[in-house]
């Protein structure tokens, strides 16, 4: 199978919204009058963003999910994406499920595959996604203000827990592991929540490198600090603590590491004025997505920008840092 | 140097046109009212799209040039691009010249770096570029009609010739090689010509995989055939034939291979009605880009879709094919 057959068979589909899809030098989009275009690009490399053991269908899902998560963090509605793919070889047994996993998630979000590139090389998946947002309504990292509440969506830490099972540092009962593994391999981008938070949240980011790392981006961009109640954060992991600790390899302290700095969560961290608590809950209900208030924003007060406290407001001594591909 | 320092130092720049550039979950563009957005994505892999010997500055130039070439083929005006980069390590001695080469070409075309991704992995450069074009004015592959003239811009075959010098199958005098090498490593995207051909050309494509391969895309999309005068095509290579053949390793026949199917030319192949000859020449003059009429479009007549003839109109027996990454 040649390059162009491969593109035709697996990656060429009708594009009812786009003016022109796969098959010319460029794709053509006609933005709706007045709308801004939100753009994000993520590159996935084997061994860093996914394990060689992941199923091609899950990988197709995840490659688009991490990009949709960036649109969600901006409150943008998905429109279209391009896929650039380097493959060691044109393997139909891989391409078929990969494209199915990818396009199923694309269809679920009305996000059209409009173009891209394929080449031979070490496996590398680069997706660039396009969304639309009315001018001035994009959720930015820079809007957090002292006194705002601090929230996260969904659950945190389960993806890292699954990764640690693969690494052999933790063991879990099979059914429990399957759930954590799904969080690692097929994350759910919080697109509906991002849309519902337009005009409600003051700042937002997606959690890809760990809560503290991505919260740090908001704090730096906004020139503020934050306090996080770890007694609430501890409850954000979906996997039951008794199952995690049953293997004897684990401590609750390590669990907090995974929740605060585990990575690969693809939830949203966001802020909103205290006056907007009802609106935040309404947005969560509309998006059918759990939202938890974990702390609040403070005036900037040095390093670290995040103060971790226990349920009594007493500071924790421990330090955490987000994921850095080159650190 | 960490991931975020790297992005700040080498890839964060003012974006006077874009609403929001590097540093948030998404970039934000505000399309001009009514304009369509042209999008293209190209992934460059070491050993396939460039040699390990290429200078980082030239590689930065080429990575964007091949994307701008796609915009040129559509007649779109460059606006912005994203850069996703997998690097074996964060090497400042590489990043500094790479970013300079990349951004110098970006500046020359007013094309803003608005976002992207960096990760550790086998060297891979994926750029997605955005341009604008008025509705209905994009140059497509599908517009060629029987009777149209067939043109190419610039020169063909020199990039492949330089590659063959690197491979050791050809030798060239040093000054002559330097010119061919520049065609391979720092191609000039024909953006000005693409813009000037709006409303003049009936179809266009960029020549990245060899003239016959990319012309083939136009013919398939348009449902037509073509005849190419190889006596004219033979003159499209810039490197003097006496220098190429001086090494004794070469034949004029092989030279025609490189011109028709060499790859990496990043010129435009386009068609226009015979009534538009003066307009084509005016577009070429406006863009200060050489344009050569090499044949014409015919009704579709089977395989191969391109008939190669000599200066007397007599058919050549030889077959050629374009580059295919998986063939």
mmCIF file of N, CA, C and O in Angstrom, chain A residues 2-4 19-20 23-31 34-43 48-49 70 73-74 84 86 116-117 119-120 124 126 128 130 135 138 140-141 205-206 217 324-326, chain B residues 2-4 19-20 23-31 34-43 48-49 70 73-74 84 86 116-117 119-120 124 126 128 130 135 138 140-141 204-206 217 324-326:
data_model
loop_
_atom_site.group_PDB
_atom_site.id
_atom_site.type_symbol
_atom_site.label_atom_id
_atom_site.label_comp_id
_atom_site.label_asym_id
_atom_site.label_seq_id
_atom_site.Cartn_x
_atom_site.Cartn_y
_atom_site.Cartn_z
ATOM 1 N N UNK A 2 0.678 2.126 -0.966
ATOM 2 C CA UNK A 2 1.459 3.349 -1.052
ATOM 3 C C UNK A 2 0.895 4.438 -0.166
ATOM 4 O O UNK A 2 -0.177 4.312 0.434
ATOM 5 N N UNK A 3 1.641 5.550 -0.110
ATOM 6 C CA UNK A 3 1.280 6.693 0.729
ATOM 7 C C UNK A 3 -0.119 7.226 0.386
ATOM 8 O O UNK A 3 -0.916 7.531 1.276
ATOM 9 N N UNK A 4 -0.411 7.344 -0.912
ATOM 10 C CA UNK A 4 -1.665 7.996 -1.286
ATOM 11 C C UNK A 4 -2.865 7.067 -1.114
ATOM 12 O O UNK A 4 -3.953 7.501 -0.742
ATOM 13 N N UNK A 19 -14.805 23.675 3.622
ATOM 14 C CA UNK A 19 -14.964 23.944 2.193
ATOM 15 C C UNK A 19 -14.213 22.892 1.376
ATOM 16 O O UNK A 19 -14.678 22.433 0.337
ATOM 17 N N UNK A 20 -13.049 22.480 1.879
ATOM 18 C CA UNK A 20 -12.215 21.510 1.167
ATOM 19 C C UNK A 20 -11.445 20.689 2.194
ATOM 20 O O UNK A 20 -10.819 21.251 3.089
ATOM 21 N N UNK A 23 -6.828 16.055 0.281
ATOM 22 C CA UNK A 23 -6.650 15.740 -1.128
ATOM 23 C C UNK A 23 -6.149 16.868 -2.001
ATOM 24 O O UNK A 23 -5.952 16.680 -3.194
ATOM 25 N N UNK A 24 -5.945 18.058 -1.453
ATOM 26 C CA UNK A 24 -5.340 19.134 -2.240
ATOM 27 C C UNK A 24 -4.099 19.606 -1.479
ATOM 28 O O UNK A 24 -3.696 18.981 -0.502
ATOM 29 N N UNK A 25 -3.457 20.673 -1.947
ATOM 30 C CA UNK A 25 -2.276 21.147 -1.223
ATOM 31 C C UNK A 25 -2.651 21.709 0.139
ATOM 32 O O UNK A 25 -1.891 21.607 1.091
ATOM 33 N N UNK A 26 -3.814 22.330 0.228
ATOM 34 C CA UNK A 26 -4.306 22.867 1.490
ATOM 35 C C UNK A 26 -5.749 22.441 1.700
ATOM 36 O O UNK A 26 -6.464 22.147 0.743
ATOM 37 N N UNK A 27 -6.156 22.414 2.960
ATOM 38 C CA UNK A 27 -7.578 22.361 3.281
ATOM 39 C C UNK A 27 -8.100 23.796 3.322
ATOM 40 O O UNK A 27 -7.332 24.745 3.489
ATOM 41 N N UNK A 28 -9.405 23.952 3.147
ATOM 42 C CA UNK A 28 -10.003 25.286 3.221
ATOM 43 C C UNK A 28 -11.147 25.277 4.233
ATOM 44 O O UNK A 28 -12.059 24.461 4.154
ATOM 45 N N UNK A 29 -11.073 26.198 5.184
ATOM 46 C CA UNK A 29 -12.151 26.393 6.156
ATOM 47 C C UNK A 29 -12.759 27.766 5.934
ATOM 48 O O UNK A 29 -12.054 28.720 5.628
ATOM 49 N N UNK A 30 -14.063 27.852 6.112
ATOM 50 C CA UNK A 30 -14.732 29.154 6.067
ATOM 51 C C UNK A 30 -15.204 29.477 7.483
ATOM 52 O O UNK A 30 -16.234 28.962 7.927
ATOM 53 N N UNK A 31 -14.434 30.283 8.230
ATOM 54 C CA UNK A 31 -14.842 30.606 9.604
ATOM 55 C C UNK A 31 -16.187 31.325 9.615
ATOM 56 O O UNK A 31 -16.502 32.076 8.682
ATOM 57 N N UNK A 34 -17.135 36.695 12.237
ATOM 58 C CA UNK A 34 -16.789 37.282 13.530
ATOM 59 C C UNK A 34 -16.118 36.345 14.504
ATOM 60 O O UNK A 34 -15.567 36.807 15.505
ATOM 61 N N UNK A 35 -16.162 35.016 14.259
ATOM 62 C CA UNK A 35 -15.615 34.086 15.240
ATOM 63 C C UNK A 35 -14.091 34.092 15.209
ATOM 64 O O UNK A 35 -13.479 34.260 14.155
ATOM 65 N N UNK A 36 -13.504 33.870 16.388
ATOM 66 C CA UNK A 36 -12.060 33.673 16.441
ATOM 67 C C UNK A 36 -11.743 32.190 16.298
ATOM 68 O O UNK A 36 -12.547 31.332 16.660
ATOM 69 N N UNK A 37 -10.557 31.921 15.783
ATOM 70 C CA UNK A 37 -10.111 30.559 15.594
ATOM 71 C C UNK A 37 -9.113 30.211 16.705
ATOM 72 O O UNK A 37 -8.110 30.907 16.873
ATOM 73 N N UNK A 38 -9.403 29.147 17.454
ATOM 74 C CA UNK A 38 -8.479 28.645 18.476
ATOM 75 C C UNK A 38 -7.705 27.476 17.876
ATOM 76 O O UNK A 38 -8.289 26.604 17.240
ATOM 77 N N UNK A 39 -6.399 27.488 18.060
ATOM 78 C CA UNK A 39 -5.513 26.507 17.420
ATOM 79 C C UNK A 39 -4.586 25.901 18.459
ATOM 80 O O UNK A 39 -4.009 26.618 19.272
ATOM 81 N N UNK A 40 -4.459 24.579 18.428
ATOM 82 C CA UNK A 40 -3.498 23.925 19.308
ATOM 83 C C UNK A 40 -2.869 22.750 18.592
ATOM 84 O O UNK A 40 -3.482 22.128 17.724
ATOM 85 N N UNK A 41 -1.638 22.439 18.952
ATOM 86 C CA UNK A 41 -0.885 21.376 18.288
ATOM 87 C C UNK A 41 -0.193 20.534 19.346
ATOM 88 O O UNK A 41 0.432 21.066 20.259
ATOM 89 N N UNK A 42 -0.337 19.217 19.264
ATOM 90 C CA UNK A 42 0.342 18.308 20.194
ATOM 91 C C UNK A 42 0.984 17.179 19.426
ATOM 92 O O UNK A 42 0.381 16.624 18.500
ATOM 93 N N UNK A 43 2.178 16.828 19.838
ATOM 94 C CA UNK A 43 2.947 15.758 19.204
ATOM 95 C C UNK A 43 3.115 14.624 20.208
ATOM 96 O O UNK A 43 3.547 14.846 21.326
ATOM 97 N N UNK A 48 7.158 8.180 25.440
ATOM 98 C CA UNK A 48 7.004 9.387 26.255
ATOM 99 C C UNK A 48 5.532 9.689 26.510
ATOM 100 O O UNK A 48 5.150 10.017 27.625
ATOM 101 N N UNK A 49 4.713 9.606 25.473
ATOM 102 C CA UNK A 49 3.293 9.914 25.622
ATOM 103 C C UNK A 49 2.431 8.669 25.610
ATOM 104 O O UNK A 49 1.252 8.726 25.935
ATOM 105 N N UNK A 70 -7.081 20.819 24.869
ATOM 106 C CA UNK A 70 -6.595 22.205 24.777
ATOM 107 C C UNK A 70 -7.709 23.145 24.315
ATOM 108 O O UNK A 70 -7.827 24.268 24.804
ATOM 109 N N UNK A 73 -9.933 23.749 27.261
ATOM 110 C CA UNK A 73 -9.361 24.694 28.220
ATOM 111 C C UNK A 73 -9.571 26.137 27.782
ATOM 112 O O UNK A 73 -9.537 27.049 28.607
ATOM 113 N N UNK A 74 -9.768 26.355 26.494
ATOM 114 C CA UNK A 74 -10.025 27.707 25.977
ATOM 115 C C UNK A 74 -11.510 27.982 25.801
ATOM 116 O O UNK A 74 -11.885 29.094 25.423
ATOM 117 N N UNK A 84 -0.632 14.641 11.136
ATOM 118 C CA UNK A 84 0.648 14.288 10.512
ATOM 119 C C UNK A 84 1.178 13.067 11.247
ATOM 120 O O UNK A 84 1.191 13.033 12.474
ATOM 121 N N UNK A 86 4.117 9.917 11.284
ATOM 122 C CA UNK A 86 5.304 9.184 10.836
ATOM 123 C C UNK A 86 5.164 7.749 11.325
ATOM 124 O O UNK A 86 4.904 7.513 12.511
ATOM 125 N N UNK A 116 -3.377 16.779 6.310
ATOM 126 C CA UNK A 116 -2.253 16.282 7.074
ATOM 127 C C UNK A 116 -1.135 15.781 6.210
ATOM 128 O O UNK A 116 -0.942 16.242 5.084
ATOM 129 N N UNK A 117 -0.409 14.821 6.736
ATOM 130 C CA UNK A 117 0.787 14.333 6.066
ATOM 131 C C UNK A 117 1.067 12.937 6.594
ATOM 132 O O UNK A 117 0.760 12.628 7.742
ATOM 133 N N UNK A 119 4.354 9.987 6.499
ATOM 134 C CA UNK A 119 5.714 9.710 6.060
ATOM 135 C C UNK A 119 6.235 8.507 6.826
ATOM 136 O O UNK A 119 5.646 8.072 7.809
ATOM 137 N N UNK A 120 7.334 7.957 6.358
ATOM 138 C CA UNK A 120 7.952 6.855 7.065
ATOM 139 C C UNK A 120 8.938 7.422 8.081
ATOM 140 O O UNK A 120 9.674 8.380 7.787
ATOM 141 N N UNK A 124 5.346 8.721 15.250
ATOM 142 C CA UNK A 124 5.140 10.071 15.763
ATOM 143 C C UNK A 124 3.794 10.550 15.232
ATOM 144 O O UNK A 124 3.511 10.418 14.040
ATOM 145 N N UNK A 126 1.303 13.809 15.160
ATOM 146 C CA UNK A 126 1.166 15.240 15.431
ATOM 147 C C UNK A 126 -0.177 15.731 14.903
ATOM 148 O O UNK A 126 -0.430 15.695 13.701
ATOM 149 N N UNK A 128 -2.958 18.909 14.810
ATOM 150 C CA UNK A 128 -3.251 20.319 15.041
ATOM 151 C C UNK A 128 -4.758 20.479 14.936
ATOM 152 O O UNK A 128 -5.369 20.027 13.958
ATOM 153 N N UNK A 130 -8.445 22.774 15.375
ATOM 154 C CA UNK A 130 -9.021 24.108 15.204
ATOM 155 C C UNK A 130 -10.397 24.148 15.840
ATOM 156 O O UNK A 130 -11.205 23.249 15.628
ATOM 157 N N UNK A 135 -15.275 36.313 19.932
ATOM 158 C CA UNK A 135 -14.225 37.237 20.397
ATOM 159 C C UNK A 135 -14.415 37.614 21.863
ATOM 160 O O UNK A 135 -15.538 37.896 22.290
ATOM 161 N N UNK A 138 -12.824 33.530 24.927
ATOM 162 C CA UNK A 138 -11.892 32.426 25.179
ATOM 163 C C UNK A 138 -11.446 32.441 26.637
ATOM 164 O O UNK A 138 -11.201 33.512 27.218
ATOM 165 N N UNK A 140 -8.681 32.104 29.197
ATOM 166 C CA UNK A 140 -7.227 32.233 29.133
ATOM 167 C C UNK A 140 -6.610 31.855 30.479
ATOM 168 O O UNK A 140 -7.289 31.757 31.492
ATOM 169 N N UNK A 141 -5.300 31.675 30.454
ATOM 170 C CA UNK A 141 -4.586 31.377 31.694
ATOM 171 C C UNK A 141 -4.394 32.635 32.538
ATOM 172 O O UNK A 141 -4.077 32.538 33.720
ATOM 173 N N UNK A 205 -6.916 26.081 32.378
ATOM 174 C CA UNK A 205 -5.854 25.379 31.649
ATOM 175 C C UNK A 205 -6.213 23.904 31.687
ATOM 176 O O UNK A 205 -6.990 23.467 32.538
ATOM 177 N N UNK A 206 -5.689 23.137 30.759
ATOM 178 C CA UNK A 206 -5.918 21.693 30.878
ATOM 179 C C UNK A 206 -4.765 21.069 31.652
ATOM 180 O O UNK A 206 -3.657 21.602 31.707
ATOM 181 N N UNK A 217 1.034 27.396 35.525
ATOM 182 C CA UNK A 217 0.927 28.230 34.313
ATOM 183 C C UNK A 217 -0.106 29.338 34.519
ATOM 184 O O UNK A 217 0.099 30.483 34.113
ATOM 185 N N UNK A 324 8.166 17.916 32.930
ATOM 186 C CA UNK A 324 8.918 18.706 31.952
ATOM 187 C C UNK A 324 9.674 17.737 31.053
ATOM 188 O O UNK A 324 10.460 16.930 31.530
ATOM 189 N N UNK A 325 9.435 17.828 29.740
ATOM 190 C CA UNK A 325 10.038 16.850 28.832
ATOM 191 C C UNK A 325 11.555 16.951 28.760
ATOM 192 O O UNK A 325 12.216 16.032 28.300
ATOM 193 N N UNK A 326 12.126 18.087 29.174
ATOM 194 C CA UNK A 326 13.575 18.236 29.055
ATOM 195 C C UNK A 326 14.264 18.439 30.403
ATOM 196 O O UNK A 326 15.449 18.686 30.450
ATOM 197 N N UNK B 2 14.907 23.699 30.624
ATOM 198 C CA UNK B 2 13.657 22.938 30.608
ATOM 199 C C UNK B 2 12.825 23.260 29.380
ATOM 200 O O UNK B 2 13.133 24.167 28.599
ATOM 201 N N UNK B 3 11.720 22.495 29.245
ATOM 202 C CA UNK B 3 10.824 22.630 28.095
ATOM 203 C C UNK B 3 10.279 24.056 27.965
ATOM 204 O O UNK B 3 10.218 24.610 26.869
ATOM 205 N N UNK B 4 9.880 24.649 29.103
ATOM 206 C CA UNK B 4 9.203 25.940 29.020
ATOM 207 C C UNK B 4 10.196 27.083 28.794
ATOM 208 O O UNK B 4 9.908 28.044 28.088
ATOM 209 N N UNK B 19 -4.396 37.288 17.713
ATOM 210 C CA UNK B 19 -4.979 37.772 18.964
ATOM 211 C C UNK B 19 -4.172 37.251 20.149
ATOM 212 O O UNK B 19 -3.950 37.948 21.139
ATOM 213 N N UNK B 20 -3.706 36.006 20.044
ATOM 214 C CA UNK B 20 -2.963 35.369 21.138
ATOM 215 C C UNK B 20 -1.961 34.402 20.526
ATOM 216 O O UNK B 20 -2.334 33.565 19.695
ATOM 217 N N UNK B 23 1.930 30.424 24.491
ATOM 218 C CA UNK B 23 1.901 30.594 25.931
ATOM 219 C C UNK B 23 0.590 30.277 26.601
ATOM 220 O O UNK B 23 0.493 30.340 27.822
ATOM 221 N N UNK B 24 -0.456 29.930 25.847
ATOM 222 C CA UNK B 24 -1.714 29.508 26.474
ATOM 223 C C UNK B 24 -2.051 28.120 25.926
ATOM 224 O O UNK B 24 -1.238 27.509 25.238
ATOM 225 N N UNK B 25 -3.218 27.593 26.277
ATOM 226 C CA UNK B 25 -3.559 26.271 25.756
ATOM 227 C C UNK B 25 -3.773 26.306 24.249
ATOM 228 O O UNK B 25 -3.496 25.331 23.557
ATOM 229 N N UNK B 26 -4.300 27.408 23.760
ATOM 230 C CA UNK B 26 -4.512 27.576 22.319
ATOM 231 C C UNK B 26 -3.981 28.944 21.890
ATOM 232 O O UNK B 26 -3.893 29.867 22.699
ATOM 233 N N UNK B 27 -3.650 29.058 20.621
ATOM 234 C CA UNK B 27 -3.467 30.360 20.004
ATOM 235 C C UNK B 27 -4.821 30.834 19.509
ATOM 236 O O UNK B 27 -5.739 30.038 19.308
ATOM 237 N N UNK B 28 -4.982 32.139 19.328
ATOM 238 C CA UNK B 28 -6.238 32.687 18.806
ATOM 239 C C UNK B 28 -5.954 33.565 17.590
ATOM 240 O O UNK B 28 -5.133 34.476 17.655
ATOM 241 N N UNK B 29 -6.621 33.248 16.499
ATOM 242 C CA UNK B 29 -6.548 34.082 15.296
ATOM 243 C C UNK B 29 -7.910 34.700 15.042
ATOM 244 O O UNK B 29 -8.940 34.059 15.273
ATOM 245 N N UNK B 30 -7.903 35.919 14.549
ATOM 246 C CA UNK B 30 -9.157 36.569 14.133
ATOM 247 C C UNK B 30 -9.129 36.684 12.618
ATOM 248 O O UNK B 30 -8.487 37.595 12.077
ATOM 249 N N UNK B 31 -9.784 35.753 11.904
ATOM 250 C CA UNK B 31 -9.762 35.835 10.435
ATOM 251 C C UNK B 31 -10.402 37.133 9.962
ATOM 252 O O UNK B 31 -11.337 37.641 10.577
ATOM 253 N N UNK B 34 -14.962 37.349 5.996
ATOM 254 C CA UNK B 34 -15.247 36.724 4.717
ATOM 255 C C UNK B 34 -14.147 35.850 4.163
ATOM 256 O O UNK B 34 -14.385 35.071 3.243
ATOM 257 N N UNK B 35 -12.936 35.968 4.694
ATOM 258 C CA UNK B 35 -11.821 35.217 4.109
ATOM 259 C C UNK B 35 -11.887 33.739 4.495
ATOM 260 O O UNK B 35 -12.333 33.380 5.577
ATOM 261 N N UNK B 36 -11.435 32.896 3.570
ATOM 262 C CA UNK B 36 -11.286 31.480 3.890
ATOM 263 C C UNK B 36 -9.892 31.232 4.439
ATOM 264 O O UNK B 36 -8.936 31.944 4.127
ATOM 265 N N UNK B 37 -9.786 30.195 5.257
ATOM 266 C CA UNK B 37 -8.519 29.827 5.864
ATOM 267 C C UNK B 37 -7.968 28.612 5.127
ATOM 268 O O UNK B 37 -8.640 27.580 5.038
ATOM 269 N N UNK B 38 -6.754 28.737 4.601
ATOM 270 C CA UNK B 38 -6.057 27.610 3.961
ATOM 271 C C UNK B 38 -5.088 27.014 4.974
ATOM 272 O O UNK B 38 -4.372 27.751 5.658
ATOM 273 N N UNK B 39 -5.116 25.700 5.106
ATOM 274 C CA UNK B 39 -4.341 25.010 6.139
ATOM 275 C C UNK B 39 -3.549 23.880 5.504
ATOM 276 O O UNK B 39 -4.094 23.100 4.717
ATOM 277 N N UNK B 40 -2.289 23.779 5.882
ATOM 278 C CA UNK B 40 -1.487 22.644 5.424
ATOM 279 C C UNK B 40 -0.524 22.217 6.517
ATOM 280 O O UNK B 40 -0.113 23.030 7.342
ATOM 281 N N UNK B 41 -0.185 20.944 6.538
ATOM 282 C CA UNK B 41 0.664 20.387 7.577
ATOM 283 C C UNK B 41 1.704 19.478 6.939
ATOM 284 O O UNK B 41 1.361 18.642 6.098
ATOM 285 N N UNK B 42 2.972 19.660 7.296
ATOM 286 C CA UNK B 42 4.041 18.801 6.784
ATOM 287 C C UNK B 42 4.952 18.377 7.919
ATOM 288 O O UNK B 42 5.291 19.175 8.791
ATOM 289 N N UNK B 43 5.336 17.118 7.882
ATOM 290 C CA UNK B 43 6.207 16.538 8.907
ATOM 291 C C UNK B 43 7.537 16.163 8.258
ATOM 292 O O UNK B 43 7.549 15.479 7.234
ATOM 293 N N UNK B 48 14.861 11.112 5.739
ATOM 294 C CA UNK B 48 13.867 11.050 4.662
ATOM 295 C C UNK B 48 13.687 12.418 4.004
ATOM 296 O O UNK B 48 13.655 12.520 2.796
ATOM 297 N N UNK B 49 13.560 13.466 4.835
ATOM 298 C CA UNK B 49 13.345 14.812 4.288
ATOM 299 C C UNK B 49 14.589 15.677 4.385
ATOM 300 O O UNK B 49 14.644 16.736 3.790
ATOM 301 N N UNK B 70 2.960 24.884 0.062
ATOM 302 C CA UNK B 70 1.568 24.419 -0.061
ATOM 303 C C UNK B 70 0.590 25.593 -0.104
ATOM 304 O O UNK B 70 -0.381 25.578 -0.859
ATOM 305 N N UNK B 73 0.768 27.058 -3.534
ATOM 306 C CA UNK B 73 0.043 26.264 -4.531
ATOM 307 C C UNK B 73 -1.453 26.548 -4.505
ATOM 308 O O UNK B 73 -2.156 26.305 -5.491
ATOM 309 N N UNK B 74 -1.948 27.048 -3.383
ATOM 310 C CA UNK B 74 -3.375 27.397 -3.264
ATOM 311 C C UNK B 74 -3.619 28.883 -3.511
ATOM 312 O O UNK B 74 -4.770 29.322 -3.486
ATOM 313 N N UNK B 84 5.558 21.917 15.979
ATOM 314 C CA UNK B 84 5.707 20.814 16.936
ATOM 315 C C UNK B 84 7.042 20.153 16.647
ATOM 316 O O UNK B 84 7.365 19.849 15.495
ATOM 317 N N UNK B 86 10.006 17.333 18.027
ATOM 318 C CA UNK B 86 10.576 16.291 18.893
ATOM 319 C C UNK B 86 12.082 16.348 18.727
ATOM 320 O O UNK B 86 12.596 16.327 17.607
ATOM 321 N N UNK B 116 2.483 25.662 19.420
ATOM 322 C CA UNK B 116 3.108 24.402 19.061
ATOM 323 C C UNK B 116 3.345 23.519 20.254
ATOM 324 O O UNK B 116 2.635 23.587 21.256
ATOM 325 N N UNK B 117 4.382 22.712 20.151
ATOM 326 C CA UNK B 117 4.653 21.698 21.163
ATOM 327 C C UNK B 117 6.121 21.334 21.055
ATOM 328 O O UNK B 117 6.699 21.378 19.975
ATOM 329 N N UNK B 119 8.832 18.219 22.575
ATOM 330 C CA UNK B 119 8.947 17.004 23.369
ATOM 331 C C UNK B 119 10.276 16.345 23.056
ATOM 332 O O UNK B 119 10.947 16.688 22.088
ATOM 333 N N UNK B 120 10.660 15.395 23.878
ATOM 334 C CA UNK B 120 11.866 14.648 23.615
ATOM 335 C C UNK B 120 11.521 13.440 22.754
ATOM 336 O O UNK B 120 10.493 12.784 22.990
ATOM 337 N N UNK B 124 12.032 15.222 14.844
ATOM 338 C CA UNK B 124 10.852 15.287 13.985
ATOM 339 C C UNK B 124 10.321 16.713 14.073
ATOM 340 O O UNK B 124 10.189 17.274 15.160
ATOM 341 N N UNK B 126 7.214 19.104 12.799
ATOM 342 C CA UNK B 126 5.889 19.149 12.179
ATOM 343 C C UNK B 126 5.355 20.572 12.254
ATOM 344 O O UNK B 126 5.138 21.103 13.347
ATOM 345 N N UNK B 128 2.337 23.251 10.967
ATOM 346 C CA UNK B 128 1.035 23.469 10.347
ATOM 347 C C UNK B 128 0.927 24.956 10.065
ATOM 348 O O UNK B 128 1.165 25.781 10.952
ATOM 349 N N UNK B 130 -1.079 28.385 8.269
ATOM 350 C CA UNK B 130 -2.391 28.967 7.995
ATOM 351 C C UNK B 130 -2.229 30.164 7.069
ATOM 352 O O UNK B 130 -1.363 30.999 7.289
ATOM 353 N N UNK B 135 -12.921 33.744 -0.756
ATOM 354 C CA UNK B 135 -13.748 32.603 -1.174
ATOM 355 C C UNK B 135 -13.773 32.449 -2.688
ATOM 356 O O UNK B 135 -13.911 33.438 -3.417
ATOM 357 N N UNK B 138 -9.165 30.255 -4.266
ATOM 358 C CA UNK B 138 -8.067 29.311 -4.032
ATOM 359 C C UNK B 138 -7.772 28.545 -5.316
ATOM 360 O O UNK B 138 -8.692 28.152 -6.044
ATOM 361 N N UNK B 140 -6.957 25.261 -7.016
ATOM 362 C CA UNK B 140 -7.156 23.860 -6.660
ATOM 363 C C UNK B 140 -6.503 22.951 -7.691
ATOM 364 O O UNK B 140 -6.141 23.376 -8.781
ATOM 365 N N UNK B 141 -6.400 21.677 -7.323
ATOM 366 C CA UNK B 141 -5.849 20.701 -8.260
ATOM 367 C C UNK B 141 -6.878 20.298 -9.317
ATOM 368 O O UNK B 141 -6.532 19.720 -10.336
ATOM 369 N N UNK B 204 -3.393 24.231 -9.826
ATOM 370 C CA UNK B 204 -1.998 24.321 -9.390
ATOM 371 C C UNK B 204 -1.717 23.289 -8.312
ATOM 372 O O UNK B 204 -2.623 22.856 -7.592
ATOM 373 N N UNK B 205 -0.448 22.899 -8.221
ATOM 374 C CA UNK B 205 0.036 22.049 -7.118
ATOM 375 C C UNK B 205 1.492 22.416 -6.896
ATOM 376 O O UNK B 205 2.132 22.976 -7.785
ATOM 377 N N UNK B 206 2.005 22.132 -5.712
ATOM 378 C CA UNK B 206 3.440 22.352 -5.549
ATOM 379 C C UNK B 206 4.174 21.053 -5.874
ATOM 380 O O UNK B 206 3.616 19.964 -5.778
ATOM 381 N N UNK B 217 -1.323 14.411 -9.654
ATOM 382 C CA UNK B 217 -2.410 14.793 -8.729
ATOM 383 C C UNK B 217 -3.401 15.726 -9.427
ATOM 384 O O UNK B 217 -4.612 15.608 -9.264
ATOM 385 N N UNK B 324 7.069 8.276 -3.328
ATOM 386 C CA UNK B 324 6.045 7.759 -2.418
ATOM 387 C C UNK B 324 6.757 7.248 -1.173
ATOM 388 O O UNK B 324 7.621 6.381 -1.256
ATOM 389 N N UNK B 325 6.379 7.780 -0.005
ATOM 390 C CA UNK B 325 7.093 7.424 1.220
ATOM 391 C C UNK B 325 6.924 5.958 1.599
ATOM 392 O O UNK B 325 7.701 5.430 2.381
ATOM 393 N N UNK B 326 5.889 5.316 1.089
ATOM 394 C CA UNK B 326 5.657 3.927 1.490
ATOM 395 C C UNK B 326 5.756 2.945 0.329
ATOM 396 O O UNK B 326 5.472 1.773 0.492
#
